[in-house]
PDB file of C-alpha atoms in Angstrom:
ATOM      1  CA  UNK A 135     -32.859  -5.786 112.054  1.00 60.00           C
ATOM      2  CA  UNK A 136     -35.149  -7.650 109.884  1.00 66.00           C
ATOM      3  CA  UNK A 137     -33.926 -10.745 107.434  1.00 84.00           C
ATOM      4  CA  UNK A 138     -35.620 -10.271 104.076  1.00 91.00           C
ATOM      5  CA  UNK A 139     -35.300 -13.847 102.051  1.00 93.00           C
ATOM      6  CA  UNK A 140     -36.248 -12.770  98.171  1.00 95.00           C
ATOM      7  CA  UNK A 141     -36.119 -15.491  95.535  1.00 95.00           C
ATOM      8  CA  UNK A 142     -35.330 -16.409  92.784  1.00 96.00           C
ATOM      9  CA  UNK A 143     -31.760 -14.638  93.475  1.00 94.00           C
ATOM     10  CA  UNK A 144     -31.513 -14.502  89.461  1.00 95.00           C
ATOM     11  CA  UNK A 145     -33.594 -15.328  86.159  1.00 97.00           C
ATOM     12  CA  UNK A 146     -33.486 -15.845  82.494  1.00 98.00           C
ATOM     13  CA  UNK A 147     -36.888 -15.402  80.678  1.00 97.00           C
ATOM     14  CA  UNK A 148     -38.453 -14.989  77.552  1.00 97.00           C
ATOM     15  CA  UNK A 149     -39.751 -12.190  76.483  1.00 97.00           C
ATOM     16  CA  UNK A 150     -43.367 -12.127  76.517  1.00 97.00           C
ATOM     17  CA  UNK A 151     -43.612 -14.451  79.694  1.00 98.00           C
ATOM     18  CA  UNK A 152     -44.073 -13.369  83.254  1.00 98.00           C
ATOM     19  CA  UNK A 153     -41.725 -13.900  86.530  1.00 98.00           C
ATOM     20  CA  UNK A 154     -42.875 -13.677  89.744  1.00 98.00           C
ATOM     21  CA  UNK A 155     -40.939 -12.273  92.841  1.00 98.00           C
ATOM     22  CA  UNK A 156     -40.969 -13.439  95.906  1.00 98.00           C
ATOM     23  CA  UNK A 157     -39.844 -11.513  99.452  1.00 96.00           C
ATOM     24  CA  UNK A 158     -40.014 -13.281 102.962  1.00 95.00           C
ATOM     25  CA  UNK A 159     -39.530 -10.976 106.140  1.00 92.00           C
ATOM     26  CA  UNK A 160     -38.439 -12.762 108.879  1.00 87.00           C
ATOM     27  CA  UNK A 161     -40.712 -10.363 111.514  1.00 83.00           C
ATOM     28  CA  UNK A 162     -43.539  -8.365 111.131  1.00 79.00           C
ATOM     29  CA  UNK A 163     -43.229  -5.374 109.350  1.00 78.00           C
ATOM     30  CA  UNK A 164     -44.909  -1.841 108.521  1.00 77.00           C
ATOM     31  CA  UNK A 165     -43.893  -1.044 105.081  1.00 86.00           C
ATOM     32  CA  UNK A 166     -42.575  -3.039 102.237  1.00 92.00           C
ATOM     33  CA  UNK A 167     -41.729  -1.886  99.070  1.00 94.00           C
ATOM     34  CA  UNK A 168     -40.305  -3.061  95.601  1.00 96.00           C
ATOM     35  CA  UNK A 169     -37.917  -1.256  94.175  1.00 96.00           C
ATOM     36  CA  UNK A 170     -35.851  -1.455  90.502  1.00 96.00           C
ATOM     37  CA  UNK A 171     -31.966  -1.368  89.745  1.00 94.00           C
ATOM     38  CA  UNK A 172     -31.797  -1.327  85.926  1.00 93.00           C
ATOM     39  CA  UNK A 173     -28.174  -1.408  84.749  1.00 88.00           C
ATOM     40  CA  UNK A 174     -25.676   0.885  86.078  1.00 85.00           C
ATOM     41  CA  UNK A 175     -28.145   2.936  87.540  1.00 88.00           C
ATOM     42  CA  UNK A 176     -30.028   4.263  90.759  1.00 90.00           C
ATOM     43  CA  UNK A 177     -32.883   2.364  92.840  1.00 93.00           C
ATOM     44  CA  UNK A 178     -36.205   3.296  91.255  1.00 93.00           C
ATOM     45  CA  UNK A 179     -38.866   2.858  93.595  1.00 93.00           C
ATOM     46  CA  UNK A 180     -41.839   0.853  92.014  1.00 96.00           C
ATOM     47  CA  UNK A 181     -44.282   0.583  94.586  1.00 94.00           C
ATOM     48  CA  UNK A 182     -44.884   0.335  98.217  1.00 93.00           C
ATOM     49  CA  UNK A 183     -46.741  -3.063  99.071  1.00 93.00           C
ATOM     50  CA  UNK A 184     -49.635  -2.569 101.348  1.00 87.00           C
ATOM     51  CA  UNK A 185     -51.299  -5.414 103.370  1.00 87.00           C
ATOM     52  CA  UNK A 186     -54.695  -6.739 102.258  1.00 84.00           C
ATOM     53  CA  UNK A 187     -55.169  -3.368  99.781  1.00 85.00           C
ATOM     54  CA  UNK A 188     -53.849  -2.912  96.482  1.00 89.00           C
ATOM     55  CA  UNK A 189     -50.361  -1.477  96.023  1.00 93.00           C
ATOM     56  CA  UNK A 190     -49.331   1.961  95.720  1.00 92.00           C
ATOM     57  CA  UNK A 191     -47.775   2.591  92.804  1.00 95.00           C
ATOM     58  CA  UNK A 192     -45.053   5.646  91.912  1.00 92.00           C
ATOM     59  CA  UNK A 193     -45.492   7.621  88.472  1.00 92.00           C
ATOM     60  CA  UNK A 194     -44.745   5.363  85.663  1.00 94.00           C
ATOM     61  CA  UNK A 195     -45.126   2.044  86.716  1.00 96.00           C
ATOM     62  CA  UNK A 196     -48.686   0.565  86.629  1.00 96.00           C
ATOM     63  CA  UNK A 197     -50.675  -2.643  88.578  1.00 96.00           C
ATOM     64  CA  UNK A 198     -51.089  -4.014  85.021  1.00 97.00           C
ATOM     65  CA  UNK A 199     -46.886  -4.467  84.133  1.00 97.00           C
ATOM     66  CA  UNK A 200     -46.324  -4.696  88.265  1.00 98.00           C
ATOM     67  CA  UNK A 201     -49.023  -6.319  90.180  1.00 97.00           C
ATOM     68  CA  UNK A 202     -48.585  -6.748  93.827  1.00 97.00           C
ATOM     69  CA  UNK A 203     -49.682  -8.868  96.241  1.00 95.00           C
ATOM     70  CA  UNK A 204     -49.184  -8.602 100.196  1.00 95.00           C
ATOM     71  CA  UNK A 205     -51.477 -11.144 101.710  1.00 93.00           C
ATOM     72  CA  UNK A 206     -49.902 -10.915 105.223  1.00 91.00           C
ATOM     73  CA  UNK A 207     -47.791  -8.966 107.206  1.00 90.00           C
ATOM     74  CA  UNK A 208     -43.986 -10.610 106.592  1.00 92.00           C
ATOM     75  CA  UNK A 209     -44.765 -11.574 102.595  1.00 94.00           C
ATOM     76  CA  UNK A 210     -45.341  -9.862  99.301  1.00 96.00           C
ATOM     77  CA  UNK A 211     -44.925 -10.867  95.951  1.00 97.00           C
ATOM     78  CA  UNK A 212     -43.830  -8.812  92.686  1.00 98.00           C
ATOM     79  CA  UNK A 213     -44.716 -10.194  89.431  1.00 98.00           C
ATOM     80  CA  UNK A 214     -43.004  -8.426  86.142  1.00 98.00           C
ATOM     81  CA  UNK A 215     -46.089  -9.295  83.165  1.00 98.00           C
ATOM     82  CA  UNK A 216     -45.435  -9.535  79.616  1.00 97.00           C
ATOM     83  CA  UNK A 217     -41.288  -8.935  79.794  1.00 97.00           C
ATOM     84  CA  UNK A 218     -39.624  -7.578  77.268  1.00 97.00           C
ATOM     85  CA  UNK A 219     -35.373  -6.861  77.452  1.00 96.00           C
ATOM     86  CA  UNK A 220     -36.174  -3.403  79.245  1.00 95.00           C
ATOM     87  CA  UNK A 221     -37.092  -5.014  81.947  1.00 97.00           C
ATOM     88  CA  UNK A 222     -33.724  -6.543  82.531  1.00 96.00           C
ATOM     89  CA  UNK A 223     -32.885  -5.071  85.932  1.00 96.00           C
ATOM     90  CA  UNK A 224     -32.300  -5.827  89.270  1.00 95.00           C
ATOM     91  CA  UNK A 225     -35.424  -6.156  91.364  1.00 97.00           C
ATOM     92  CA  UNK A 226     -35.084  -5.355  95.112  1.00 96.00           C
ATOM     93  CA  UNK A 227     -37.826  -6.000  97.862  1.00 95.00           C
ATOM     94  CA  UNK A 228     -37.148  -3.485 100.951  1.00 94.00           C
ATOM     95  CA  UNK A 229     -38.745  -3.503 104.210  1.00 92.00           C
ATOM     96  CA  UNK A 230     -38.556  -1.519 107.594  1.00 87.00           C
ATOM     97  CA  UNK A 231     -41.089  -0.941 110.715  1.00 79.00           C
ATOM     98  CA  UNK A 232     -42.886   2.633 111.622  1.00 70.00           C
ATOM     99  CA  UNK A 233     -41.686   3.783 114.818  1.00 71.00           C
ATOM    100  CA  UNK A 234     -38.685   1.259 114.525  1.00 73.00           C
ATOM    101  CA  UNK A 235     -34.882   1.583 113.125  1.00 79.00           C
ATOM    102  CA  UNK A 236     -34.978   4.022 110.505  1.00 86.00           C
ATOM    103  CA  UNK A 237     -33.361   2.590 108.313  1.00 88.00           C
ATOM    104  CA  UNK A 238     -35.042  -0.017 105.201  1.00 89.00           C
ATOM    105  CA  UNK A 239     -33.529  -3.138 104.508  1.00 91.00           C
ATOM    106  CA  UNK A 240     -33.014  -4.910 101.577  1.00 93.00           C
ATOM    107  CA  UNK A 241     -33.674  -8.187 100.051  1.00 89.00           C
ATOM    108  CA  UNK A 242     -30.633  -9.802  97.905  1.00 91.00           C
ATOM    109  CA  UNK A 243     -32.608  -8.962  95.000  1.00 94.00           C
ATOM    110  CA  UNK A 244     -32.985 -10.590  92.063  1.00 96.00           C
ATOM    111  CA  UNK A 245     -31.696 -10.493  88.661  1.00 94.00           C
ATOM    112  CA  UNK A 246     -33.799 -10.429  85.949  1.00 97.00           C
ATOM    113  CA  UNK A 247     -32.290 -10.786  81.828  1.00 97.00           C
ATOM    114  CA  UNK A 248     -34.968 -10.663  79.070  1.00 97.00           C
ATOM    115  CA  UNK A 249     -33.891 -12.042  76.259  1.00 97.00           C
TER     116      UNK A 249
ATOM    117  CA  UNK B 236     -34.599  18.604  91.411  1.00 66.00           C
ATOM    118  CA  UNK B 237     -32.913  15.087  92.729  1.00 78.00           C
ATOM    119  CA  UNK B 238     -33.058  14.857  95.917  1.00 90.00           C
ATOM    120  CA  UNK B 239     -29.553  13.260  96.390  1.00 95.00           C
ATOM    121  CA  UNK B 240     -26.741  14.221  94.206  1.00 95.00           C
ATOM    122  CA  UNK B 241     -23.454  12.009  94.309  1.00 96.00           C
ATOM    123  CA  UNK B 242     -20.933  13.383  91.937  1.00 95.00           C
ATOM    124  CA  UNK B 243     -18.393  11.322  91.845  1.00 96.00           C
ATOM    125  CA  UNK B 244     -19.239   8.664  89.441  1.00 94.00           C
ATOM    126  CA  UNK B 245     -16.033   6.493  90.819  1.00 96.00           C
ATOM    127  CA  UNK B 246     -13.577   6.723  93.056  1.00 96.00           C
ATOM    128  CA  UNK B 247     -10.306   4.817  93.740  1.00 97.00           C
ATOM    129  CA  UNK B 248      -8.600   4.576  97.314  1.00 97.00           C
ATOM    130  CA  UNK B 249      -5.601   2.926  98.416  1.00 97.00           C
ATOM    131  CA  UNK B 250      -5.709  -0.528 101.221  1.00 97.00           C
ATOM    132  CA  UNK B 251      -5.252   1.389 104.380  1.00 97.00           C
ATOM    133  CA  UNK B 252      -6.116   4.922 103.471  1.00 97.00           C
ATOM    134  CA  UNK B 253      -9.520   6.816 103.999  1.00 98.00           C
ATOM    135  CA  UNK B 254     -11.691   7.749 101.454  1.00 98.00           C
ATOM    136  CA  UNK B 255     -14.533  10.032 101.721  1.00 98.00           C
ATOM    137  CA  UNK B 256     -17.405   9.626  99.569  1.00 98.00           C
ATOM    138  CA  UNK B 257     -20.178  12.726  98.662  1.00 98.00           C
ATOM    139  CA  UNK B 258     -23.196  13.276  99.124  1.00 98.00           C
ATOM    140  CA  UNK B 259     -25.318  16.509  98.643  1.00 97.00           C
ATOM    141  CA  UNK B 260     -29.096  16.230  99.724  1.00 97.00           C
ATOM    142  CA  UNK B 261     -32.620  18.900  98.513  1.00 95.00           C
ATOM    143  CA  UNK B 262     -35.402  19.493 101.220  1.00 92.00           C
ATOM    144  CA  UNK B 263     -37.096  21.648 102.822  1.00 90.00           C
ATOM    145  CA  UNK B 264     -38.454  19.470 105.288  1.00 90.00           C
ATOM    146  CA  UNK B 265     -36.872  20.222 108.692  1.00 91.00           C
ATOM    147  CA  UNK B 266     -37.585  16.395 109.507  1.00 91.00           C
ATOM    148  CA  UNK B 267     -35.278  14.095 106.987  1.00 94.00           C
ATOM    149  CA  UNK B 268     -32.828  11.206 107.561  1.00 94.00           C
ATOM    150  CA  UNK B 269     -29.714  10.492 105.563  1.00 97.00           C
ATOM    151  CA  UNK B 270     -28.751   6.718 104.904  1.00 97.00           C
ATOM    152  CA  UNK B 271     -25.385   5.255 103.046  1.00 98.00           C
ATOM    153  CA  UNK B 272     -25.766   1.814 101.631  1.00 97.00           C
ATOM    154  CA  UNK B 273     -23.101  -0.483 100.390  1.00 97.00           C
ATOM    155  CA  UNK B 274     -24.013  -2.568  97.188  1.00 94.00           C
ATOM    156  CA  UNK B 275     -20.929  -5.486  96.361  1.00 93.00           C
ATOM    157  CA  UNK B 276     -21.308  -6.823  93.082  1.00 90.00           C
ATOM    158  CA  UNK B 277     -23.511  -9.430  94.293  1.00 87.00           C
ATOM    159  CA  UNK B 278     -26.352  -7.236  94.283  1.00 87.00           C
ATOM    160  CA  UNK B 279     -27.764  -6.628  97.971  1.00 88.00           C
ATOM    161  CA  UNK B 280     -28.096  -3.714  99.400  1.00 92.00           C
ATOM    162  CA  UNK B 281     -25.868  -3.064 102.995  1.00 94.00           C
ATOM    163  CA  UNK B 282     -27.316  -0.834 105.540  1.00 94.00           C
ATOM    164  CA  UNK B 283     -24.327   1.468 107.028  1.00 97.00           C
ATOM    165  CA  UNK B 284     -25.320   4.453 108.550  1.00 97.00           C
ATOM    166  CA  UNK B 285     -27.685   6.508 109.394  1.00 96.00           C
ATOM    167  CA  UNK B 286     -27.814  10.339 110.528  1.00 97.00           C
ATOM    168  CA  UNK B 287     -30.843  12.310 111.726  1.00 95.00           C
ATOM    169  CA  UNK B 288     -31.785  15.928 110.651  1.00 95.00           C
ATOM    170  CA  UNK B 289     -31.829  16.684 113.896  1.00 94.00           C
ATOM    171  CA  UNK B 290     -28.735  14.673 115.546  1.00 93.00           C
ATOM    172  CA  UNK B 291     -26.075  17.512 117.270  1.00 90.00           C
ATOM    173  CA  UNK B 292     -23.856  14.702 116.137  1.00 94.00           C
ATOM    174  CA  UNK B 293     -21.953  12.986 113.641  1.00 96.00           C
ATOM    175  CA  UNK B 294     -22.826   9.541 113.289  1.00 96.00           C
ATOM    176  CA  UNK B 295     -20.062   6.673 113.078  1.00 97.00           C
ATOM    177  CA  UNK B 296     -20.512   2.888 112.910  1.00 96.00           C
ATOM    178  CA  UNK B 297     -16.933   1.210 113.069  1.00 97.00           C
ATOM    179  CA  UNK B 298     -14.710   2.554 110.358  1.00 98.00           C
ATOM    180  CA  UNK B 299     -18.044   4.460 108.818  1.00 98.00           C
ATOM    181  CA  UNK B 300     -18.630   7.812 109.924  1.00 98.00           C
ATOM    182  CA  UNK B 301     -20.948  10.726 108.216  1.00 97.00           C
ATOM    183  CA  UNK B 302     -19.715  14.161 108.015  1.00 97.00           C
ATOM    184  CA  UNK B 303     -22.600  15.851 108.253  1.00 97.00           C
ATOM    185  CA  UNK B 304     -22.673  19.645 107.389  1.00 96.00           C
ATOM    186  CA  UNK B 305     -26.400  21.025 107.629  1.00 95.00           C
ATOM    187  CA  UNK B 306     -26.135  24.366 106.151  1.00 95.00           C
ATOM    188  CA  UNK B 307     -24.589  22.889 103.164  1.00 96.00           C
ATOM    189  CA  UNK B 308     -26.981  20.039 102.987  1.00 96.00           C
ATOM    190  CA  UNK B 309     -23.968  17.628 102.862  1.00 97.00           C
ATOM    191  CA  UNK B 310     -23.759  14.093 104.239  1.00 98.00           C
ATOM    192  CA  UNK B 311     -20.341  12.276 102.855  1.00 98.00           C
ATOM    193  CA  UNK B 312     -19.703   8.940 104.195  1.00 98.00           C
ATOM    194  CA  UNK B 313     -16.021   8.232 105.348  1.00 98.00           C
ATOM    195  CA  UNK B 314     -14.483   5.166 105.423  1.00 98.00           C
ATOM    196  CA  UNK B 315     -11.028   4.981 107.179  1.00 97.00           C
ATOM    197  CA  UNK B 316      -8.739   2.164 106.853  1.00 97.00           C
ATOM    198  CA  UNK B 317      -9.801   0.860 103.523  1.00 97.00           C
ATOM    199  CA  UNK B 318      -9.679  -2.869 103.369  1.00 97.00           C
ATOM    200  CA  UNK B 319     -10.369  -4.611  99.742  1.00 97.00           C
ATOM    201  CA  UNK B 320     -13.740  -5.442 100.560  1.00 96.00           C
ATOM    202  CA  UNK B 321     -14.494  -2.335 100.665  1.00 98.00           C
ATOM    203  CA  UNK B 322     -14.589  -2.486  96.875  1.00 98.00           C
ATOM    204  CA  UNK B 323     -18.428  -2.171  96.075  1.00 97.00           C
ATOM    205  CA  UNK B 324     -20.995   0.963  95.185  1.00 96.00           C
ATOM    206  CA  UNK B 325     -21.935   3.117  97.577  1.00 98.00           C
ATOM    207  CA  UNK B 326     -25.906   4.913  97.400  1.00 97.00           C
ATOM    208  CA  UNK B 327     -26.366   7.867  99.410  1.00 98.00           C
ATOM    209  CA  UNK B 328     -30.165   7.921 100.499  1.00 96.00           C
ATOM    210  CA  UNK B 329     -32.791  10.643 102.054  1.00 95.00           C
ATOM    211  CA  UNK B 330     -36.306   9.984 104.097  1.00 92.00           C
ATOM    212  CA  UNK B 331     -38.517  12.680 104.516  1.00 87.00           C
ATOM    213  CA  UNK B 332     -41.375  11.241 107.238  1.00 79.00           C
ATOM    214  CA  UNK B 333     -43.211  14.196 106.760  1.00 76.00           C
ATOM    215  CA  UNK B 334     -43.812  13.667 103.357  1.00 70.00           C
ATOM    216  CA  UNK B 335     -43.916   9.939 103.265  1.00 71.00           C
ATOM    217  CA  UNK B 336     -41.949   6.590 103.701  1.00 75.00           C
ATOM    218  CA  UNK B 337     -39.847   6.803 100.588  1.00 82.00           C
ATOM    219  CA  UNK B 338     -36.501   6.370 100.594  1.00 90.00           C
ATOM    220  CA  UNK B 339     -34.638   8.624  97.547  1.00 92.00           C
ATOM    221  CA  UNK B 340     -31.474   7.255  96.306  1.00 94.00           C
ATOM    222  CA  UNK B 341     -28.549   9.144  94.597  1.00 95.00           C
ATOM    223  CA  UNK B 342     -26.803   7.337  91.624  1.00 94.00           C
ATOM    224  CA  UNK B 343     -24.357   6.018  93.564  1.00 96.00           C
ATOM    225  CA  UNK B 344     -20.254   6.014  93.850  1.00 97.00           C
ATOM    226  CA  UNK B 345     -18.177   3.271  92.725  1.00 97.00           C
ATOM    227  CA  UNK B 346     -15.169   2.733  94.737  1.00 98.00           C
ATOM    228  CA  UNK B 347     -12.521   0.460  94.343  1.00 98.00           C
ATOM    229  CA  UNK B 348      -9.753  -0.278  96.954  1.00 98.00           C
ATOM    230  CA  UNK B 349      -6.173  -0.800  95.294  1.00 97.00           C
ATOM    231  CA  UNK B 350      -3.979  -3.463  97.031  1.00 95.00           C
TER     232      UNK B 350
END
Protein backbone atom coordinates (compact mmCIF):
# COMPACT_ATOMS: atom_id res chain seq x y z
CA UNK A 1 0.00 0.00 0.00
CA UNK A 2 1.09 3.45 -0.61
CA UNK A 3 1.63 6.22 2.40
CA UNK A 4 0.09 9.48 1.24
CA UNK A 5 1.56 12.45 3.69
CA UNK A 6 -1.00 15.61 2.90
CA UNK A 7 -0.43 18.82 4.84
CA UNK A 8 -1.53 21.14 6.39
CA UNK A 9 -3.83 18.45 8.34
CA UNK A 10 -6.20 21.62 9.08
CA UNK A 11 -6.58 25.51 8.26
CA UNK A 12 -8.22 28.70 9.17
CA UNK A 13 -8.26 31.38 6.36
CA UNK A 14 -9.67 34.42 5.29
CA UNK A 15 -11.87 34.71 2.89
CA UNK A 16 -10.53 36.09 -0.17
CA UNK A 17 -6.97 34.48 0.37
CA UNK A 18 -5.68 31.29 -1.11
CA UNK A 19 -4.39 27.86 0.65
CA UNK A 20 -2.39 25.57 -0.91
CA UNK A 21 -2.49 21.68 -0.49
CA UNK A 22 0.05 19.62 -0.36
CA UNK A 23 0.10 15.48 -0.96
CA UNK A 24 3.40 13.34 -0.69
CA UNK A 25 3.21 9.60 -1.97
CA UNK A 26 5.62 7.62 -0.53
CA UNK A 27 6.10 5.38 -4.08
CA UNK A 28 5.46 6.03 -7.45
CA UNK A 29 2.13 6.19 -8.50
CA UNK A 30 -0.34 6.14 -11.64
CA UNK A 31 -3.19 8.26 -10.70
CA UNK A 32 -3.73 10.89 -8.12
CA UNK A 33 -6.63 12.71 -7.55
CA UNK A 34 -8.16 15.48 -5.22
CA UNK A 35 -11.19 15.00 -3.96
CA UNK A 36 -13.81 17.30 -1.58
CA UNK A 37 -15.74 16.34 1.74
CA UNK A 38 -17.91 19.42 2.43
CA UNK A 39 -19.85 18.99 5.68
CA UNK A 40 -21.79 15.98 6.37
CA UNK A 41 -21.61 14.94 3.00
CA UNK A 42 -20.16 12.50 0.25
CA UNK A 43 -16.53 12.66 -1.45
CA UNK A 44 -16.84 14.92 -4.49
CA UNK A 45 -14.24 14.22 -6.83
CA UNK A 46 -12.47 17.50 -8.03
CA UNK A 47 -9.95 16.45 -10.32
CA UNK A 48 -7.57 13.79 -11.23
CA UNK A 49 -3.86 15.17 -11.12
CA UNK A 50 -1.91 14.24 -14.14
CA UNK A 51 1.95 14.36 -14.34
CA UNK A 52 3.63 17.15 -16.32
CA UNK A 53 -0.07 18.05 -18.12
CA UNK A 54 -2.70 20.07 -16.77
CA UNK A 55 -5.34 18.50 -14.54
CA UNK A 56 -8.47 16.97 -15.44
CA UNK A 57 -11.11 18.52 -14.03
CA UNK A 58 -14.92 16.96 -13.23
CA UNK A 59 -18.10 19.19 -14.12
CA UNK A 60 -18.20 22.12 -11.89
CA UNK A 61 -15.00 22.72 -10.62
CA UNK A 62 -12.59 24.79 -12.81
CA UNK A 63 -8.38 25.24 -13.08
CA UNK A 64 -9.12 28.90 -12.17
CA UNK A 65 -10.84 28.14 -8.28
CA UNK A 66 -8.64 24.59 -8.31
CA UNK A 67 -5.37 24.72 -10.00
CA UNK A 68 -3.23 21.70 -9.95
CA UNK A 69 0.08 20.99 -10.11
CA UNK A 70 1.84 17.41 -10.42
CA UNK A 71 5.43 18.08 -11.23
CA UNK A 72 6.57 14.46 -10.55
CA UNK A 73 5.38 11.20 -10.10
CA UNK A 74 4.85 10.85 -5.96
CA UNK A 75 3.71 14.85 -5.51
CA UNK A 76 0.85 17.13 -6.41
CA UNK A 77 -0.36 20.13 -5.03
CA UNK A 78 -4.09 21.58 -4.71
CA UNK A 79 -4.48 25.18 -4.24
CA UNK A 80 -8.24 26.51 -3.25
CA UNK A 81 -8.04 30.55 -4.93
CA UNK A 82 -10.02 33.32 -3.73
CA UNK A 83 -11.94 31.29 -0.60
CA UNK A 84 -14.95 32.18 0.46
CA UNK A 85 -16.99 30.05 3.61
CA UNK A 86 -18.32 27.51 0.85
CA UNK A 87 -15.30 26.28 0.53
CA UNK A 88 -15.10 25.07 4.07
CA UNK A 89 -14.68 21.33 3.49
CA UNK A 90 -12.52 18.64 3.88
CA UNK A 91 -9.97 18.28 1.13
CA UNK A 92 -8.67 14.73 0.43
CA UNK A 93 -5.66 13.80 -1.93
CA UNK A 94 -6.13 9.97 -3.15
CA UNK A 95 -3.75 7.92 -4.96
CA UNK A 96 -3.48 4.26 -6.35
CA UNK A 97 -1.27 2.45 -9.24
CA UNK A 98 -2.79 0.99 -12.76
CA UNK A 99 -2.37 -2.59 -12.84
CA UNK A 100 -1.76 -2.53 -8.95
CA UNK A 101 -4.20 -3.01 -5.73
CA UNK A 102 -7.41 -1.78 -6.71
CA UNK A 103 -8.13 -0.04 -4.27
CA UNK A 104 -7.23 4.24 -3.84
CA UNK A 105 -5.83 5.46 -0.83
CA UNK A 106 -6.28 8.38 0.97
CA UNK A 107 -4.39 11.21 2.37
CA UNK A 108 -5.49 12.42 6.08
CA UNK A 109 -6.95 15.27 4.42
CA UNK A 110 -7.17 18.50 5.40
CA UNK A 111 -9.57 20.76 6.93
CA UNK A 112 -10.30 23.81 5.54
CA UNK A 113 -12.83 26.77 7.60
CA UNK A 114 -13.41 30.06 5.71
CA UNK A 115 -14.30 32.51 7.75
CA UNK B 1 -28.86 8.07 -11.22
CA UNK B 2 -26.14 7.71 -8.16
CA UNK B 3 -24.18 5.22 -8.63
CA UNK B 4 -24.04 4.07 -4.93
CA UNK B 5 -27.01 4.38 -2.75
CA UNK B 6 -26.53 3.87 1.15
CA UNK B 7 -29.79 4.29 2.89
CA UNK B 8 -29.25 4.17 6.11
CA UNK B 9 -28.24 7.55 7.16
CA UNK B 10 -27.06 6.00 10.78
CA UNK B 11 -26.95 3.09 12.38
CA UNK B 12 -26.38 1.98 16.02
CA UNK B 13 -24.90 -1.56 17.05
CA UNK B 14 -24.19 -3.00 20.26
CA UNK B 15 -20.04 -3.91 21.57
CA UNK B 16 -19.94 -7.46 20.48
CA UNK B 17 -22.76 -7.77 18.03
CA UNK B 18 -22.62 -7.61 14.10
CA UNK B 19 -23.88 -5.02 12.17
CA UNK B 20 -24.38 -5.02 8.55
CA UNK B 21 -24.16 -1.93 6.68
CA UNK B 22 -25.94 -1.32 2.86
CA UNK B 23 -24.97 -0.72 -0.02
CA UNK B 24 -26.86 -0.76 -3.43
CA UNK B 25 -24.64 -0.05 -6.60
CA UNK B 26 -25.98 1.29 -10.78
CA UNK B 27 -23.91 -0.08 -13.82
CA UNK B 28 -24.03 -1.59 -16.61
CA UNK B 29 -20.54 -2.22 -16.97
CA UNK B 30 -19.86 -5.96 -16.55
CA UNK B 31 -16.27 -4.83 -15.25
CA UNK B 32 -16.78 -2.75 -11.74
CA UNK B 33 -15.22 -3.05 -8.25
CA UNK B 34 -16.93 -2.35 -4.97
CA UNK B 35 -14.82 -0.69 -2.08
CA UNK B 36 -15.99 0.10 1.78
CA UNK B 37 -14.03 2.78 3.49
CA UNK B 38 -13.98 3.67 7.11
CA UNK B 39 -13.80 7.51 7.92
CA UNK B 40 -13.22 8.13 12.16
CA UNK B 41 -13.85 11.52 13.04
CA UNK B 42 -10.40 12.43 12.39
CA UNK B 43 -10.99 12.69 8.85
CA UNK B 44 -8.91 9.96 6.80
CA UNK B 45 -10.21 7.75 4.78
CA UNK B 46 -9.58 3.64 5.77
CA UNK B 47 -9.34 1.22 3.00
CA UNK B 48 -11.39 -2.11 4.07
CA UNK B 49 -12.43 -4.17 1.44
CA UNK B 50 -12.63 -4.74 -1.74
CA UNK B 51 -14.84 -7.15 -4.04
CA UNK B 52 -14.54 -7.72 -7.79
CA UNK B 53 -17.48 -7.90 -10.32
CA UNK B 54 -16.28 -10.87 -11.24
CA UNK B 55 -15.04 -12.66 -7.84
CA UNK B 56 -17.24 -16.27 -7.36
CA UNK B 57 -16.57 -15.10 -3.86
CA UNK B 58 -17.35 -13.11 -0.99
CA UNK B 59 -14.63 -11.10 0.15
CA UNK B 60 -13.62 -10.88 4.00
CA UNK B 61 -10.70 -9.06 5.64
CA UNK B 62 -10.70 -9.94 9.50
CA UNK B 63 -14.02 -9.12 11.05
CA UNK B 64 -15.03 -7.28 7.49
CA UNK B 65 -16.73 -9.29 5.07
CA UNK B 66 -18.97 -8.12 1.85
CA UNK B 67 -22.13 -9.81 1.10
CA UNK B 68 -22.18 -9.53 -2.24
CA UNK B 69 -25.47 -10.30 -4.17
CA UNK B 70 -24.98 -9.56 -8.05
CA UNK B 71 -28.39 -9.77 -9.36
CA UNK B 72 -29.48 -7.33 -6.85
CA UNK B 73 -26.53 -5.10 -7.32
CA UNK B 74 -25.92 -5.23 -3.51
CA UNK B 75 -22.60 -5.05 -1.68
CA UNK B 76 -23.27 -4.54 2.34
CA UNK B 77 -20.28 -4.58 4.43
CA UNK B 78 -20.50 -6.71 7.71
CA UNK B 79 -18.74 -6.16 10.60
CA UNK B 80 -18.95 -8.92 13.33
CA UNK B 81 -17.87 -8.43 16.78
CA UNK B 82 -18.29 -4.74 17.07
CA UNK B 83 -15.62 -3.18 19.16
CA UNK B 84 -16.02 0.79 20.04
CA UNK B 85 -13.68 1.78 17.53
CA UNK B 86 -15.67 0.76 15.25
CA UNK B 87 -17.58 3.99 15.82
CA UNK B 88 -16.80 6.05 12.55
CA UNK B 89 -18.68 6.56 8.89
CA UNK B 90 -18.65 4.10 6.61
CA UNK B 91 -18.60 5.11 2.37
CA UNK B 92 -19.55 2.45 0.13
CA UNK B 93 -17.58 3.04 -3.24
CA UNK B 94 -17.79 1.71 -7.10
CA UNK B 95 -14.87 1.68 -10.00
CA UNK B 96 -15.83 1.14 -13.34
CA UNK B 97 -12.20 0.60 -15.38
CA UNK B 98 -13.99 0.55 -18.40
CA UNK B 99 -15.21 3.81 -18.12
CA UNK B 100 -12.42 5.41 -16.23
CA UNK B 101 -10.41 5.60 -12.88
CA UNK B 102 -13.04 7.26 -10.77
CA UNK B 103 -13.97 6.09 -7.74
CA UNK B 104 -18.02 6.98 -6.92
CA UNK B 105 -18.85 7.29 -3.36
CA UNK B 106 -22.30 6.79 -1.65
CA UNK B 107 -23.21 9.28 1.20
CA UNK B 108 -22.09 7.23 3.65
CA UNK B 109 -23.47 5.36 7.05
CA UNK B 110 -22.80 6.56 10.40
CA UNK B 111 -22.44 3.92 12.90
CA UNK B 112 -21.94 4.09 16.37
CA UNK B 113 -21.02 1.13 18.69
CA UNK B 114 -22.87 1.29 22.21
CA UNK B 115 -20.75 0.04 25.19
Amino acid sequence: SAVISQKPSRDICQRGTSLTIQCQVDSQVTMMFWYRQQPGQSLTLIATANQGSEATYESGFVIDKFPISRPNLTFSTLTVSNMSPEDSSIYLCSARRTGGKPEAFFGQGTRLTVV
Amino acid sequence: AQKITQTQPGMFVQEKEAVTLDCTYDTSDPSYGLFWYKQPSSGEMIFLIYQGSYDQQNATEGRYSLNFQKARKSANLVISASQLGDSAMYFCAMREPNTGNQFYFGTGTSLTVIP
